[in-house]
C-alpha positions as MATLAB code, in Angstrom:
seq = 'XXXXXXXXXXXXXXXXXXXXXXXXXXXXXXXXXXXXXXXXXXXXXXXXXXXXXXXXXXXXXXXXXXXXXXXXXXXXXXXXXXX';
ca = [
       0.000    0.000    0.000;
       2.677    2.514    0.732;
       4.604    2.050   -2.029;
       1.601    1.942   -4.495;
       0.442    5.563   -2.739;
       4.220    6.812   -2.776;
       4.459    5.803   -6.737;
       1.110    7.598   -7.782;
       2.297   10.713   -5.288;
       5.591   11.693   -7.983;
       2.780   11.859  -11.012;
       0.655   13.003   -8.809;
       3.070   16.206   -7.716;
       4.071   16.601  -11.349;
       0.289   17.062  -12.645;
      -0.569   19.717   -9.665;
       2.618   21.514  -10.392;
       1.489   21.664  -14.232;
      -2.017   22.675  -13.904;
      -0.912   25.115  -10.980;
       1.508   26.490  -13.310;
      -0.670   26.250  -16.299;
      -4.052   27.660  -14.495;
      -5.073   31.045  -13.718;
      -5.649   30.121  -10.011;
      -2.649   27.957   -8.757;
      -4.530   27.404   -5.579;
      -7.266   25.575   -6.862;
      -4.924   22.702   -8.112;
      -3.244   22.988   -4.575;
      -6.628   22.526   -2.754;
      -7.799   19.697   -5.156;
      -5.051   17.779   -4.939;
      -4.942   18.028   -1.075;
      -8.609   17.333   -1.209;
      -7.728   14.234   -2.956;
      -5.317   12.938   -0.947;
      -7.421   12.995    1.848;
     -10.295   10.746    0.587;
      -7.432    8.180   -0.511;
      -6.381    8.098    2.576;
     -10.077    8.048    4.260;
     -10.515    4.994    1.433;
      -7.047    3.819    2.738;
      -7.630    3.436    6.246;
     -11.518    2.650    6.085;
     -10.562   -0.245    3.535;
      -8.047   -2.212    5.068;
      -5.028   -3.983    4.110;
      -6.855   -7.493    3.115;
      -8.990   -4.796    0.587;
      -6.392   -3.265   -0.736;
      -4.005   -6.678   -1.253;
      -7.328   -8.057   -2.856;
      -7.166   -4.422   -5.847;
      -5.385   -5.193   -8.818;
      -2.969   -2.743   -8.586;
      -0.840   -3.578  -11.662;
      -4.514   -2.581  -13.784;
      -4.731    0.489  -11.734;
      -1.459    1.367  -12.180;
      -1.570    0.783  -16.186;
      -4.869    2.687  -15.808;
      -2.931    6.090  -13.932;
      -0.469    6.057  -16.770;
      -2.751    6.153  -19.479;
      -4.498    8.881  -17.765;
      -1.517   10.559  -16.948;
      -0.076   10.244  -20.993;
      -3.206   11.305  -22.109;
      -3.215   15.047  -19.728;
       0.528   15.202  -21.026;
      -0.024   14.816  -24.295;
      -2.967   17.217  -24.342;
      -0.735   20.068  -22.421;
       2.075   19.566  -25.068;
      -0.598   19.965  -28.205;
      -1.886   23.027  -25.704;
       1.553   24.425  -25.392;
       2.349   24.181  -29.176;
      -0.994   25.539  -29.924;
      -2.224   22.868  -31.930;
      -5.433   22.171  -30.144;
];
């Protein structure tokens, strides 16, 4: 469990950091994202360890990246001004 949260937490930082930068209101993207890493770990602790062993993490992980390819790849059309 901690390493799966610690992994998603460097993405996780590097998205906030881009839409704070990219936004007009940086703190927005600060307050969502600590907004969101309070329900995980609500969901975290209210779950369980047997719950969490029991997620297929390896699917949610391939599931993050694609989400997390897909917002980069939008920024970069974004920054060139191609969308």
């Amino acid at each position: 469990l901690g390493g799966f949260v610690l992994a998603l937490g460097d993405r996780t930082a590097f998205l906030v950091f881009g839409l704070a930068a990219w936004g007009a209101s940086p703190w927005l993207a600060a307050t969502g994202a600590a907004i969101g890493g309070v329900v995980l770990a609500g969901l975290a602790a209210a779950m369980g360890e047997a719950v969490w062993r029991a997620l297929p993490l390896r699917a949610l992980s391939a599931g993050a990246g694609v989400a997390f390819l897909t917002a980069g790849t939008v920024s970069a059309l974004q920054a060139l001004r191609l969308i």
